[in-house]
């Protein structure tokens, strides 16, 4: 599956911690867009789509949430719960995000500007595309 957990090095001292995100360094692409999800209601499930070409890195900078990831062959369920964990998700991976803690801030870095035509929002269509 085209996903990878990226360990993000923190620069810590007795004042606290700092993580720098740099394109083509610890983020493996040119960063074109940053967005973040917050105030997600209890029990809400989001996502339900794959991307045709978008690459993204998701980081729970505060709190936690779970990802269900599916490439049409296998499914992986994982939890993001630390700002030092980045989740790289490449193209044609169906994702659902759920179990958000009330304080969760999920920040996402993307390699392209927002483009609705890059989304595959219908699961049977997604399966047909990955099988083709
Ligand atoms: C993804 C997961 C992790 C914009 O106008 N610009 C943007 O850059 C984005 C990301 C969204 N929007 C609009 C489109 C919708 O009207 O914001 C609304 C909510 O977006 P969406 O329903 O796609 O949100 P999620 O949480 O289902 O998915 C988002 C990203 O869209 C997606 O690429 O991988 O977070």
mmCIF file with all atom_site columns, C-alpha atoms and ligand atoms in Angstrom:
data_model
loop_
_atom_site.group_PDB
_atom_site.id
_atom_site.type_symbol
_atom_site.label_atom_id
_atom_site.label_alt_id
_atom_site.label_comp_id
_atom_site.label_asym_id
_atom_site.label_entity_id
_atom_site.label_seq_id
_atom_site.pdbx_PDB_ins_code
_atom_site.Cartn_x
_atom_site.Cartn_y
_atom_site.Cartn_z
_atom_site.occupancy
_atom_site.B_iso_or_equiv
_atom_site.pdbx_formal_charge
_atom_site.auth_seq_id
_atom_site.auth_comp_id
_atom_site.auth_asym_id
_atom_site.auth_atom_id
_atom_site.pdbx_PDB_model_num
ATOM   1   C CA  . UNK A 1 1   ? 0.000   0.000  0.000   1.00 0.00 ? 1   UNK A CA  1
ATOM   2   C CA  . UNK A 1 2   ? 1.281   3.458  -0.856  1.00 0.00 ? 2   UNK A CA  1
ATOM   3   C CA  . UNK A 1 3   ? 1.439   4.746  2.688   1.00 0.00 ? 3   UNK A CA  1
ATOM   4   C CA  . UNK A 1 4   ? 4.341   5.308  5.057   1.00 0.00 ? 4   UNK A CA  1
ATOM   5   C CA  . UNK A 1 5   ? 4.775   6.452  8.636   1.00 0.00 ? 5   UNK A CA  1
ATOM   6   C CA  . UNK A 1 6   ? 7.358   9.228  8.746   1.00 0.00 ? 6   UNK A CA  1
ATOM   7   C CA  . UNK A 1 7   ? 9.158   9.809  12.050  1.00 0.00 ? 7   UNK A CA  1
ATOM   8   C CA  . UNK A 1 8   ? 9.529   13.584 12.517  1.00 0.00 ? 8   UNK A CA  1
ATOM   9   C CA  . UNK A 1 9   ? 12.531  14.666 14.519  1.00 0.00 ? 9   UNK A CA  1
ATOM   10  C CA  . UNK A 1 10  ? 11.810  17.088 17.351  1.00 0.00 ? 10  UNK A CA  1
ATOM   11  C CA  . UNK A 1 11  ? 14.264  19.692 18.544  1.00 0.00 ? 11  UNK A CA  1
ATOM   12  C CA  . UNK A 1 12  ? 13.660  19.609 22.247  1.00 0.00 ? 12  UNK A CA  1
ATOM   13  C CA  . UNK A 1 13  ? 15.225  21.406 25.161  1.00 0.00 ? 13  UNK A CA  1
ATOM   14  C CA  . UNK A 1 14  ? 14.085  22.442 28.607  1.00 0.00 ? 14  UNK A CA  1
ATOM   15  C CA  . UNK A 1 15  ? 11.707  24.988 27.019  1.00 0.00 ? 15  UNK A CA  1
ATOM   16  C CA  . UNK A 1 16  ? 9.756   22.340 25.093  1.00 0.00 ? 16  UNK A CA  1
ATOM   17  C CA  . UNK A 1 17  ? 9.749   20.868 21.586  1.00 0.00 ? 17  UNK A CA  1
ATOM   18  C CA  . UNK A 1 18  ? 9.813   22.128 18.018  1.00 0.00 ? 18  UNK A CA  1
ATOM   19  C CA  . UNK A 1 19  ? 9.373   20.268 14.745  1.00 0.00 ? 19  UNK A CA  1
ATOM   20  C CA  . UNK A 1 20  ? 10.241  21.822 11.389  1.00 0.00 ? 20  UNK A CA  1
ATOM   21  C CA  . UNK A 1 21  ? 8.552   20.506 8.235   1.00 0.00 ? 21  UNK A CA  1
ATOM   22  C CA  . UNK A 1 22  ? 10.587  21.116 5.106   1.00 0.00 ? 22  UNK A CA  1
ATOM   23  C CA  . UNK A 1 23  ? 9.671   20.258 1.541   1.00 0.00 ? 23  UNK A CA  1
ATOM   24  C CA  . UNK A 1 24  ? 11.834  17.647 -0.164  1.00 0.00 ? 24  UNK A CA  1
ATOM   25  C CA  . UNK A 1 25  ? 13.495  16.982 3.206   1.00 0.00 ? 25  UNK A CA  1
ATOM   26  C CA  . UNK A 1 26  ? 11.358  15.376 5.920   1.00 0.00 ? 26  UNK A CA  1
ATOM   27  C CA  . UNK A 1 27  ? 8.280   16.002 3.710   1.00 0.00 ? 27  UNK A CA  1
ATOM   28  C CA  . UNK A 1 28  ? 8.951   14.058 0.495   1.00 0.00 ? 28  UNK A CA  1
ATOM   29  C CA  . UNK A 1 29  ? 7.377   16.522 -1.948  1.00 0.00 ? 29  UNK A CA  1
ATOM   30  C CA  . UNK A 1 30  ? 6.938   20.226 -2.702  1.00 0.00 ? 30  UNK A CA  1
ATOM   31  C CA  . UNK A 1 31  ? 4.294   21.593 -0.318  1.00 0.00 ? 31  UNK A CA  1
ATOM   32  C CA  . UNK A 1 32  ? 1.539   23.431 -2.228  1.00 0.00 ? 32  UNK A CA  1
ATOM   33  C CA  . UNK A 1 33  ? -1.226  23.467 0.391   1.00 0.00 ? 33  UNK A CA  1
ATOM   34  C CA  . UNK A 1 34  ? -1.735  23.088 4.132   1.00 0.00 ? 34  UNK A CA  1
ATOM   35  C CA  . UNK A 1 35  ? -5.116  22.531 5.756   1.00 0.00 ? 35  UNK A CA  1
ATOM   36  C CA  . UNK A 1 36  ? -6.268  21.272 9.115   1.00 0.00 ? 36  UNK A CA  1
ATOM   37  C CA  . UNK A 1 37  ? -9.303  19.558 10.552  1.00 0.00 ? 37  UNK A CA  1
ATOM   38  C CA  . UNK A 1 38  ? -10.442 20.510 14.044  1.00 0.00 ? 38  UNK A CA  1
ATOM   39  C CA  . UNK A 1 39  ? -13.599 20.537 16.184  1.00 0.00 ? 39  UNK A CA  1
ATOM   40  C CA  . UNK A 1 40  ? -14.592 17.200 14.629  1.00 0.00 ? 40  UNK A CA  1
ATOM   41  C CA  . UNK A 1 41  ? -17.749 15.981 16.358  1.00 0.00 ? 41  UNK A CA  1
ATOM   42  C CA  . UNK A 1 42  ? -17.798 12.826 18.431  1.00 0.00 ? 42  UNK A CA  1
ATOM   43  C CA  . UNK A 1 43  ? -18.621 9.748  16.358  1.00 0.00 ? 43  UNK A CA  1
ATOM   44  C CA  . UNK A 1 44  ? -18.047 11.588 13.059  1.00 0.00 ? 44  UNK A CA  1
ATOM   45  C CA  . UNK A 1 45  ? -16.369 9.714  10.224  1.00 0.00 ? 45  UNK A CA  1
ATOM   46  C CA  . UNK A 1 46  ? -14.827 11.725 7.380   1.00 0.00 ? 46  UNK A CA  1
ATOM   47  C CA  . UNK A 1 47  ? -12.911 11.081 4.210   1.00 0.00 ? 47  UNK A CA  1
ATOM   48  C CA  . UNK A 1 48  ? -14.590 8.311  2.185   1.00 0.00 ? 48  UNK A CA  1
ATOM   49  C CA  . UNK A 1 49  ? -12.506 9.011  -0.885  1.00 0.00 ? 49  UNK A CA  1
ATOM   50  C CA  . UNK A 1 50  ? -9.199  8.374  -2.635  1.00 0.00 ? 50  UNK A CA  1
ATOM   51  C CA  . UNK A 1 51  ? -7.135  10.720 -4.759  1.00 0.00 ? 51  UNK A CA  1
ATOM   52  C CA  . UNK A 1 52  ? -6.040  10.087 -8.337  1.00 0.00 ? 52  UNK A CA  1
ATOM   53  C CA  . UNK A 1 53  ? -2.675  11.782 -7.950  1.00 0.00 ? 53  UNK A CA  1
ATOM   54  C CA  . UNK A 1 54  ? -2.473  13.802 -4.714  1.00 0.00 ? 54  UNK A CA  1
ATOM   55  C CA  . UNK A 1 55  ? 0.246   13.028 -2.151  1.00 0.00 ? 55  UNK A CA  1
ATOM   56  C CA  . UNK A 1 56  ? -0.312  14.156 1.403   1.00 0.00 ? 56  UNK A CA  1
ATOM   57  C CA  . UNK A 1 57  ? 1.248   13.949 4.849   1.00 0.00 ? 57  UNK A CA  1
ATOM   58  C CA  . UNK A 1 58  ? -1.172  13.989 7.807   1.00 0.00 ? 58  UNK A CA  1
ATOM   59  C CA  . UNK A 1 59  ? -0.016  14.866 11.318  1.00 0.00 ? 59  UNK A CA  1
ATOM   60  C CA  . UNK A 1 60  ? -2.138  14.891 14.478  1.00 0.00 ? 60  UNK A CA  1
ATOM   61  C CA  . UNK A 1 61  ? -0.478  18.009 15.891  1.00 0.00 ? 61  UNK A CA  1
ATOM   62  C CA  . UNK A 1 62  ? -2.815  17.752 18.864  1.00 0.00 ? 62  UNK A CA  1
ATOM   63  C CA  . UNK A 1 63  ? -5.004  14.894 20.097  1.00 0.00 ? 63  UNK A CA  1
ATOM   64  C CA  . UNK A 1 64  ? -5.579  11.739 18.097  1.00 0.00 ? 64  UNK A CA  1
ATOM   65  C CA  . UNK A 1 65  ? -7.650  10.109 15.382  1.00 0.00 ? 65  UNK A CA  1
ATOM   66  C CA  . UNK A 1 66  ? -7.727  6.851  13.454  1.00 0.00 ? 66  UNK A CA  1
ATOM   67  C CA  . UNK A 1 67  ? -7.306  6.215  9.737   1.00 0.00 ? 67  UNK A CA  1
ATOM   68  C CA  . UNK A 1 68  ? -8.755  3.307  7.815   1.00 0.00 ? 68  UNK A CA  1
ATOM   69  C CA  . UNK A 1 69  ? -6.661  2.955  4.664   1.00 0.00 ? 69  UNK A CA  1
ATOM   70  C CA  . UNK A 1 70  ? -7.575  0.681  1.779   1.00 0.00 ? 70  UNK A CA  1
ATOM   71  C CA  . UNK A 1 71  ? -5.868  0.180  -1.594  1.00 0.00 ? 71  UNK A CA  1
ATOM   72  C CA  . UNK A 1 72  ? -8.461  -2.278 -2.862  1.00 0.00 ? 72  UNK A CA  1
ATOM   73  C CA  . UNK A 1 73  ? -6.341  -5.280 -1.836  1.00 0.00 ? 73  UNK A CA  1
ATOM   74  C CA  . UNK A 1 74  ? -5.623  -4.727 1.856   1.00 0.00 ? 74  UNK A CA  1
ATOM   75  C CA  . UNK A 1 75  ? -6.938  -2.543 4.626   1.00 0.00 ? 75  UNK A CA  1
ATOM   76  C CA  . UNK A 1 76  ? -4.795  -0.953 7.327   1.00 0.00 ? 76  UNK A CA  1
ATOM   77  C CA  . UNK A 1 77  ? -6.142  0.725  10.428  1.00 0.00 ? 77  UNK A CA  1
ATOM   78  C CA  . UNK A 1 78  ? -3.823  3.013  12.322  1.00 0.00 ? 78  UNK A CA  1
ATOM   79  C CA  . UNK A 1 79  ? -3.921  5.714  14.959  1.00 0.00 ? 79  UNK A CA  1
ATOM   80  C CA  . UNK A 1 80  ? -2.173  9.061  14.770  1.00 0.00 ? 80  UNK A CA  1
ATOM   81  C CA  . UNK A 1 81  ? -1.629  10.371 18.258  1.00 0.00 ? 81  UNK A CA  1
ATOM   82  C CA  . UNK A 1 82  ? 1.668   12.250 18.360  1.00 0.00 ? 82  UNK A CA  1
ATOM   83  C CA  . UNK A 1 83  ? 3.039   15.332 16.531  1.00 0.00 ? 83  UNK A CA  1
ATOM   84  C CA  . UNK A 1 84  ? 6.226   13.392 15.777  1.00 0.00 ? 84  UNK A CA  1
ATOM   85  C CA  . UNK A 1 85  ? 4.325   10.951 13.506  1.00 0.00 ? 85  UNK A CA  1
ATOM   86  C CA  . UNK A 1 86  ? 3.606   11.857 9.903   1.00 0.00 ? 86  UNK A CA  1
ATOM   87  C CA  . UNK A 1 87  ? 1.421   9.658  7.717   1.00 0.00 ? 87  UNK A CA  1
ATOM   88  C CA  . UNK A 1 88  ? 2.295   9.808  4.018   1.00 0.00 ? 88  UNK A CA  1
ATOM   89  C CA  . UNK A 1 89  ? -0.642  8.791  1.817   1.00 0.00 ? 89  UNK A CA  1
ATOM   90  C CA  . UNK A 1 90  ? -0.087  8.589  -1.905  1.00 0.00 ? 90  UNK A CA  1
ATOM   91  C CA  . UNK A 1 91  ? -2.534  8.151  -4.780  1.00 0.00 ? 91  UNK A CA  1
ATOM   92  C CA  . UNK A 1 92  ? -5.324  5.561  -4.989  1.00 0.00 ? 92  UNK A CA  1
ATOM   93  C CA  . UNK A 1 93  ? -5.600  4.898  -1.265  1.00 0.00 ? 93  UNK A CA  1
ATOM   94  C CA  . UNK A 1 94  ? -9.174  5.069  0.042   1.00 0.00 ? 94  UNK A CA  1
ATOM   95  C CA  . UNK A 1 95  ? -9.214  6.775  3.456   1.00 0.00 ? 95  UNK A CA  1
ATOM   96  C CA  . UNK A 1 96  ? -11.680 7.178  6.246   1.00 0.00 ? 96  UNK A CA  1
ATOM   97  C CA  . UNK A 1 97  ? -10.829 9.135  9.400   1.00 0.00 ? 97  UNK A CA  1
ATOM   98  C CA  . UNK A 1 98  ? -12.677 8.500  12.625  1.00 0.00 ? 98  UNK A CA  1
ATOM   99  C CA  . UNK A 1 99  ? -12.450 8.309  16.414  1.00 0.00 ? 99  UNK A CA  1
ATOM   100 C CA  . UNK A 1 100 ? -11.261 11.925 16.661  1.00 0.00 ? 100 UNK A CA  1
ATOM   101 C CA  . UNK A 1 101 ? -10.447 13.033 20.196  1.00 0.00 ? 101 UNK A CA  1
ATOM   102 C CA  . UNK A 1 102 ? -12.323 16.257 21.062  1.00 0.00 ? 102 UNK A CA  1
ATOM   103 C CA  . UNK A 1 103 ? -9.040  18.228 20.992  1.00 0.00 ? 103 UNK A CA  1
ATOM   104 C CA  . UNK A 1 104 ? -7.767  16.701 17.729  1.00 0.00 ? 104 UNK A CA  1
ATOM   105 C CA  . UNK A 1 105 ? -6.127  19.040 15.241  1.00 0.00 ? 105 UNK A CA  1
ATOM   106 C CA  . UNK A 1 106 ? -5.222  17.026 12.150  1.00 0.00 ? 106 UNK A CA  1
ATOM   107 C CA  . UNK A 1 107 ? -2.878  19.001 9.917   1.00 0.00 ? 107 UNK A CA  1
ATOM   108 C CA  . UNK A 1 108 ? -2.382  17.897 6.318   1.00 0.00 ? 108 UNK A CA  1
ATOM   109 C CA  . UNK A 1 109 ? 0.358   18.977 3.902   1.00 0.00 ? 109 UNK A CA  1
ATOM   110 C CA  . UNK A 1 110 ? -0.433  18.390 0.241   1.00 0.00 ? 110 UNK A CA  1
ATOM   111 C CA  . UNK A 1 111 ? 1.571   18.464 -2.974  1.00 0.00 ? 111 UNK A CA  1
ATOM   112 C CA  . UNK A 1 112 ? -1.203  20.174 -4.998  1.00 0.00 ? 112 UNK A CA  1
ATOM   113 C CA  . UNK A 1 113 ? -3.810  22.875 -4.683  1.00 0.00 ? 113 UNK A CA  1
ATOM   114 C CA  . UNK A 1 114 ? -7.396  21.823 -3.982  1.00 0.00 ? 114 UNK A CA  1
ATOM   115 C CA  . UNK A 1 115 ? -8.921  20.143 -7.022  1.00 0.00 ? 115 UNK A CA  1
ATOM   116 C CA  . UNK A 1 116 ? -12.241 18.339 -6.674  1.00 0.00 ? 116 UNK A CA  1
ATOM   117 C CA  . UNK A 1 117 ? -11.618 16.479 -9.968  1.00 0.00 ? 117 UNK A CA  1
ATOM   118 C CA  . UNK A 1 118 ? -8.732  14.617 -8.277  1.00 0.00 ? 118 UNK A CA  1
ATOM   119 C CA  . UNK A 1 119 ? -11.169 12.966 -5.813  1.00 0.00 ? 119 UNK A CA  1
ATOM   120 C CA  . UNK A 1 120 ? -12.724 9.520  -6.259  1.00 0.00 ? 120 UNK A CA  1
ATOM   121 C CA  . UNK A 1 121 ? -15.667 9.641  -3.849  1.00 0.00 ? 121 UNK A CA  1
ATOM   122 C CA  . UNK A 1 122 ? -17.499 6.480  -4.909  1.00 0.00 ? 122 UNK A CA  1
ATOM   123 C CA  . UNK A 1 123 ? -16.085 3.218  -3.493  1.00 0.00 ? 123 UNK A CA  1
ATOM   124 C CA  . UNK A 1 124 ? -17.211 0.865  -6.330  1.00 0.00 ? 124 UNK A CA  1
ATOM   125 C CA  . UNK A 1 125 ? -15.646 3.301  -8.847  1.00 0.00 ? 125 UNK A CA  1
ATOM   126 C CA  . UNK A 1 126 ? -12.441 3.348  -6.768  1.00 0.00 ? 126 UNK A CA  1
ATOM   127 C CA  . UNK A 1 127 ? -12.306 -0.477 -6.848  1.00 0.00 ? 127 UNK A CA  1
ATOM   128 C CA  . UNK A 1 128 ? -12.841 -0.498 -10.613 1.00 0.00 ? 128 UNK A CA  1
ATOM   129 C CA  . UNK A 1 129 ? -10.034 2.053  -11.061 1.00 0.00 ? 129 UNK A CA  1
ATOM   130 C CA  . UNK A 1 130 ? -7.487  0.122  -8.954  1.00 0.00 ? 130 UNK A CA  1
ATOM   131 C CA  . UNK A 1 131 ? -8.397  -3.192 -10.586 1.00 0.00 ? 131 UNK A CA  1
ATOM   132 C CA  . UNK A 1 132 ? -8.045  -1.757 -14.103 1.00 0.00 ? 132 UNK A CA  1
HETATM 133 C C1  . LIG B 2 .   ? -8.125  14.131 2.671   1.00 0.00 ? 1   LIG B C1  1
HETATM 134 C C2  . LIG B 2 .   ? -8.553  14.143 4.097   1.00 0.00 ? 1   LIG B C2  1
HETATM 135 C C3  . LIG B 2 .   ? -7.466  13.695 5.050   1.00 0.00 ? 1   LIG B C3  1
HETATM 136 C C4  . LIG B 2 .   ? -11.562 23.098 0.254   1.00 0.00 ? 1   LIG B C4  1
HETATM 137 O O1  . LIG B 2 .   ? -12.260 24.045 -0.175  1.00 0.00 ? 1   LIG B O1  1
HETATM 138 N N1  . LIG B 2 .   ? -10.207 23.146 0.149   1.00 0.00 ? 1   LIG B N1  1
HETATM 139 C C5  . LIG B 2 .   ? -9.417  22.152 0.607   1.00 0.00 ? 1   LIG B C5  1
HETATM 140 O O2  . LIG B 2 .   ? -8.173  22.243 0.485   1.00 0.00 ? 1   LIG B O2  1
HETATM 141 C C6  . LIG B 2 .   ? -10.019 20.999 1.212   1.00 0.00 ? 1   LIG B C6  1
HETATM 142 C C7  . LIG B 2 .   ? -9.167  19.857 1.742   1.00 0.00 ? 1   LIG B C7  1
HETATM 143 C C8  . LIG B 2 .   ? -11.386 20.976 1.316   1.00 0.00 ? 1   LIG B C8  1
HETATM 144 N N2  . LIG B 2 .   ? -12.134 22.007 0.851   1.00 0.00 ? 1   LIG B N2  1
HETATM 145 C C9  . LIG B 2 .   ? -13.595 21.958 1.004   1.00 0.00 ? 1   LIG B C9  1
HETATM 146 C C10 . LIG B 2 .   ? -14.307 20.871 0.227   1.00 0.00 ? 1   LIG B C10 1
HETATM 147 C C11 . LIG B 2 .   ? -15.491 20.544 1.115   1.00 0.00 ? 1   LIG B C11 1
HETATM 148 O O3  . LIG B 2 .   ? -16.546 21.434 0.823   1.00 0.00 ? 1   LIG B O3  1
HETATM 149 O O4  . LIG B 2 .   ? -13.854 21.697 2.391   1.00 0.00 ? 1   LIG B O4  1
HETATM 150 C C12 . LIG B 2 .   ? -14.988 20.851 2.526   1.00 0.00 ? 1   LIG B C12 1
HETATM 151 C C13 . LIG B 2 .   ? -14.625 19.597 3.335   1.00 0.00 ? 1   LIG B C13 1
HETATM 152 O O5  . LIG B 2 .   ? -13.734 18.776 2.535   1.00 0.00 ? 1   LIG B O5  1
HETATM 153 P P1  . LIG B 2 .   ? -13.847 17.183 2.504   1.00 0.00 ? 1   LIG B P1  1
HETATM 154 O O6  . LIG B 2 .   ? -15.257 16.762 2.633   1.00 0.00 ? 1   LIG B O6  1
HETATM 155 O O7  . LIG B 2 .   ? -13.088 16.691 1.311   1.00 0.00 ? 1   LIG B O7  1
HETATM 156 O O8  . LIG B 2 .   ? -13.070 16.811 3.856   1.00 0.00 ? 1   LIG B O8  1
HETATM 157 P P2  . LIG B 2 .   ? -12.559 15.372 4.367   1.00 0.00 ? 1   LIG B P2  1
HETATM 158 O O9  . LIG B 2 .   ? -12.239 15.538 5.800   1.00 0.00 ? 1   LIG B O9  1
HETATM 159 O O10 . LIG B 2 .   ? -13.513 14.300 3.986   1.00 0.00 ? 1   LIG B O10 1
HETATM 160 O O11 . LIG B 2 .   ? -11.193 15.121 3.536   1.00 0.00 ? 1   LIG B O11 1
HETATM 161 C C14 . LIG B 2 .   ? -10.089 15.977 3.676   1.00 0.00 ? 1   LIG B C14 1
HETATM 162 C C15 . LIG B 2 .   ? -9.442  16.245 2.310   1.00 0.00 ? 1   LIG B C15 1
HETATM 163 O O12 . LIG B 2 .   ? -10.437 16.770 1.420   1.00 0.00 ? 1   LIG B O12 1
HETATM 164 C C16 . LIG B 2 .   ? -8.849  15.015 1.706   1.00 0.00 ? 1   LIG B C16 1
HETATM 165 O O13 . LIG B 2 .   ? -8.021  15.340 0.607   1.00 0.00 ? 1   LIG B O13 1
HETATM 166 O O14 . LIG B 2 .   ? -7.319  13.310 2.281   1.00 0.00 ? 1   LIG B O14 1
HETATM 167 O O15 . LIG B 2 .   ? -9.112  15.387 4.549   1.00 0.00 ? 1   LIG B O15 1
#
